[in-house]
Amino acid sequence: MKHIVAGHVAASTTEFIELALGTPLDLWLGVEGESEMERAARLDAACGILADNPDLPDRVSRVAAEAIEARAPELFNVALLPTRRAAGRRQYRGGVAA
C-alpha cells in the first residue's frame, strides 16, 4: 500500500511522518552525539517552528494516533479477563471458602 502525503509518496514510515508534519524527526528528537551548541540551535529552530505553527502539536497528535491505529489495532481491542470465580477458583470470604 502506498502512503501519499501532500502529493508525495512516502518510502518509509519515517518519511511518511516527516511529510505529514513538514519537519524532519531529528529536529524534535535530536541526534546522537550532538554538541551543546548544536542542541541549542536545534531547540531554537524547534521553538521558532512552534511559534509559527501553533497547530503543529495537534497535527503531531493526529499523525501519532493514525500511525498507532494503522500499525497496532490490537492495542485498542480490550477483552475482559475472567474473574477468579468464573475461572473456577474458590474465593476466601472471612474464614469460609465460597
PDB file of C-alpha atoms in Angstrom:
ATOM      1  CA  MET A   1       0.000   0.000   0.000  1.00  0.00           C
ATOM      2  CA  LYS A   2       1.323   3.424  -0.909  1.00  0.00           C
ATOM      3  CA  HIS A   3       1.228   6.271   1.573  1.00  0.00           C
ATOM      4  CA  ILE A   4       0.752   9.578  -0.193  1.00  0.00           C
ATOM      5  CA  VAL A   5       1.109  12.804   1.761  1.00  0.00           C
ATOM      6  CA  ALA A   6       0.762  16.213   0.119  1.00  0.00           C
ATOM      7  CA  GLY A   7       1.272  14.649  -3.316  1.00  0.00           C
ATOM      8  CA  HIS A   8       4.469  12.799  -2.319  1.00  0.00           C
ATOM      9  CA  VAL A   9       4.827   9.046  -1.963  1.00  0.00           C
ATOM     10  CA  ALA A  10       6.458   8.117   1.340  1.00  0.00           C
ATOM     11  CA  ALA A  11       9.039   5.339   1.005  1.00  0.00           C
ATOM     12  CA  SER A  12       9.184   4.578   4.736  1.00  0.00           C
ATOM     13  CA  THR A  13       7.328   5.183   7.972  1.00  0.00           C
ATOM     14  CA  THR A  14       9.826   7.875   8.942  1.00  0.00           C
ATOM     15  CA  GLU A  15       9.394   9.638   5.624  1.00  0.00           C
ATOM     16  CA  PHE A  16       5.608   9.425   5.997  1.00  0.00           C
ATOM     17  CA  ILE A  17       5.796  11.099   9.409  1.00  0.00           C
ATOM     18  CA  GLU A  18       8.182  13.771   8.161  1.00  0.00           C
ATOM     19  CA  LEU A  19       5.951  14.547   5.174  1.00  0.00           C
ATOM     20  CA  ALA A  20       2.850  14.668   7.370  1.00  0.00           C
ATOM     21  CA  LEU A  21       4.494  17.008   9.880  1.00  0.00           C
ATOM     22  CA  GLY A  22       6.501  19.058   7.428  1.00  0.00           C
ATOM     23  CA  THR A  23       9.653  18.781   9.555  1.00  0.00           C
ATOM     24  CA  PRO A  24      12.390  16.178   9.982  1.00  0.00           C
ATOM     25  CA  LEU A  25      12.134  13.968  13.065  1.00  0.00           C
ATOM     26  CA  ASP A  26      15.726  14.759  14.042  1.00  0.00           C
ATOM     27  CA  LEU A  27      14.649  18.327  14.726  1.00  0.00           C
ATOM     28  CA  TRP A  28      12.418  17.132  17.567  1.00  0.00           C
ATOM     29  CA  LEU A  29      14.283  14.033  18.707  1.00  0.00           C
ATOM     30  CA  GLY A  30      17.859  15.206  18.309  1.00  0.00           C
ATOM     31  CA  VAL A  31      20.759  13.172  17.034  1.00  0.00           C
ATOM     32  CA  GLU A  32      23.208  11.041  18.931  1.00  0.00           C
ATOM     33  CA  GLY A  33      26.431  12.830  19.734  1.00  0.00           C
ATOM     34  CA  GLU A  34      25.214  16.357  19.054  1.00  0.00           C
ATOM     35  CA  SER A  35      27.143  19.108  20.822  1.00  0.00           C
ATOM     36  CA  GLU A  36      25.561  21.536  23.269  1.00  0.00           C
ATOM     37  CA  MET A  37      25.799  24.218  20.589  1.00  0.00           C
ATOM     38  CA  GLU A  38      24.040  22.004  18.023  1.00  0.00           C
ATOM     39  CA  ARG A  39      21.389  21.081  20.577  1.00  0.00           C
ATOM     40  CA  ALA A  40      20.751  24.736  21.421  1.00  0.00           C
ATOM     41  CA  ALA A  41      20.442  25.617  17.720  1.00  0.00           C
ATOM     42  CA  ARG A  42      18.084  22.688  17.114  1.00  0.00           C
ATOM     43  CA  LEU A  43      15.869  23.636  20.058  1.00  0.00           C
ATOM     44  CA  ASP A  44      15.865  27.280  18.960  1.00  0.00           C
ATOM     45  CA  ALA A  45      14.721  26.239  15.488  1.00  0.00           C
ATOM     46  CA  ALA A  46      12.030  23.999  17.009  1.00  0.00           C
ATOM     47  CA  CYS A  47      10.746  26.882  19.151  1.00  0.00           C
ATOM     48  CA  GLY A  48      10.550  29.071  16.050  1.00  0.00           C
ATOM     49  CA  ILE A  49       8.603  26.425  14.164  1.00  0.00           C
ATOM     50  CA  LEU A  50       6.159  26.020  17.057  1.00  0.00           C
ATOM     51  CA  ALA A  51       5.693  29.791  17.267  1.00  0.00           C
ATOM     52  CA  ASP A  52       4.940  29.959  13.535  1.00  0.00           C
ATOM     53  CA  ASN A  53       2.706  26.854  13.585  1.00  0.00           C
ATOM     54  CA  PRO A  54       0.616  26.767  16.760  1.00  0.00           C
ATOM     55  CA  ASP A  55      -1.466  23.879  15.366  1.00  0.00           C
ATOM     56  CA  LEU A  56       1.595  21.634  14.988  1.00  0.00           C
ATOM     57  CA  PRO A  57       1.104  19.788  18.325  1.00  0.00           C
ATOM     58  CA  ASP A  58      -2.428  18.865  17.230  1.00  0.00           C
ATOM     59  CA  ARG A  59      -1.128  17.621  13.875  1.00  0.00           C
ATOM     60  CA  VAL A  60       1.547  15.574  15.659  1.00  0.00           C
ATOM     61  CA  SER A  61      -1.069  14.017  17.923  1.00  0.00           C
ATOM     62  CA  ARG A  62      -3.273  13.196  14.942  1.00  0.00           C
ATOM     63  CA  VAL A  63      -0.399  11.617  12.983  1.00  0.00           C
ATOM     64  CA  ALA A  64       0.645   9.580  16.035  1.00  0.00           C
ATOM     65  CA  ALA A  65      -2.908   8.361  16.627  1.00  0.00           C
ATOM     66  CA  GLU A  66      -3.317   7.399  12.966  1.00  0.00           C
ATOM     67  CA  ALA A  67       0.002   5.546  12.983  1.00  0.00           C
ATOM     68  CA  ILE A  68      -0.926   3.636  16.127  1.00  0.00           C
ATOM     69  CA  GLU A  69      -4.363   2.818  14.765  1.00  0.00           C
ATOM     70  CA  ALA A  70      -2.943   1.608  11.437  1.00  0.00           C
ATOM     71  CA  ARG A  71       0.014  -0.335  12.827  1.00  0.00           C
ATOM     72  CA  ALA A  72      -1.246  -1.712  16.116  1.00  0.00           C
ATOM     73  CA  PRO A  73      -5.033  -2.152  16.120  1.00  0.00           C
ATOM     74  CA  GLU A  74      -4.691  -4.841  18.774  1.00  0.00           C
ATOM     75  CA  LEU A  75      -3.877  -2.075  21.270  1.00  0.00           C
ATOM     76  CA  PHE A  76      -7.497  -0.960  21.037  1.00  0.00           C
ATOM     77  CA  ASN A  77      -9.002  -4.437  21.372  1.00  0.00           C
ATOM     78  CA  VAL A  78      -9.927  -4.737  25.022  1.00  0.00           C
ATOM     79  CA  ALA A  79     -11.071  -8.040  26.418  1.00  0.00           C
ATOM     80  CA  LEU A  80     -12.366  -8.556  29.924  1.00  0.00           C
ATOM     81  CA  LEU A  81     -10.423 -11.096  31.920  1.00  0.00           C
ATOM     82  CA  PRO A  82     -12.412 -13.768  33.698  1.00  0.00           C
ATOM     83  CA  THR A  83     -12.935 -13.249  37.418  1.00  0.00           C
ATOM     84  CA  ARG A  84     -11.466 -15.734  39.822  1.00  0.00           C
ATOM     85  CA  ARG A  85     -14.897 -17.250  40.421  1.00  0.00           C
ATOM     86  CA  ALA A  86     -15.503 -17.577  36.677  1.00  0.00           C
ATOM     87  CA  ALA A  87     -12.077 -19.144  36.274  1.00  0.00           C
ATOM     88  CA  GLY A  88     -13.085 -21.917  38.665  1.00  0.00           C
ATOM     89  CA  ARG A  89     -11.161 -20.784  41.719  1.00  0.00           C
ATOM     90  CA  ARG A  90     -12.769 -20.552  45.096  1.00  0.00           C
ATOM     91  CA  GLN A  91     -12.703 -17.213  46.856  1.00  0.00           C
ATOM     92  CA  TYR A  92     -11.901 -16.829  50.543  1.00  0.00           C
ATOM     93  CA  ARG A  93     -14.593 -14.960  52.483  1.00  0.00           C
ATOM     94  CA  GLY A  94     -13.836 -14.463  56.142  1.00  0.00           C
ATOM     95  CA  GLY A  95     -12.900 -17.971  57.164  1.00  0.00           C
ATOM     96  CA  VAL A  96     -15.124 -19.831  54.684  1.00  0.00           C
ATOM     97  CA  ALA A  97     -14.215 -20.631  51.113  1.00  0.00           C
ATOM     98  CA  ALA A  98     -17.044 -19.620  48.782  1.00  0.00           C
TER      99      ALA A  98
END
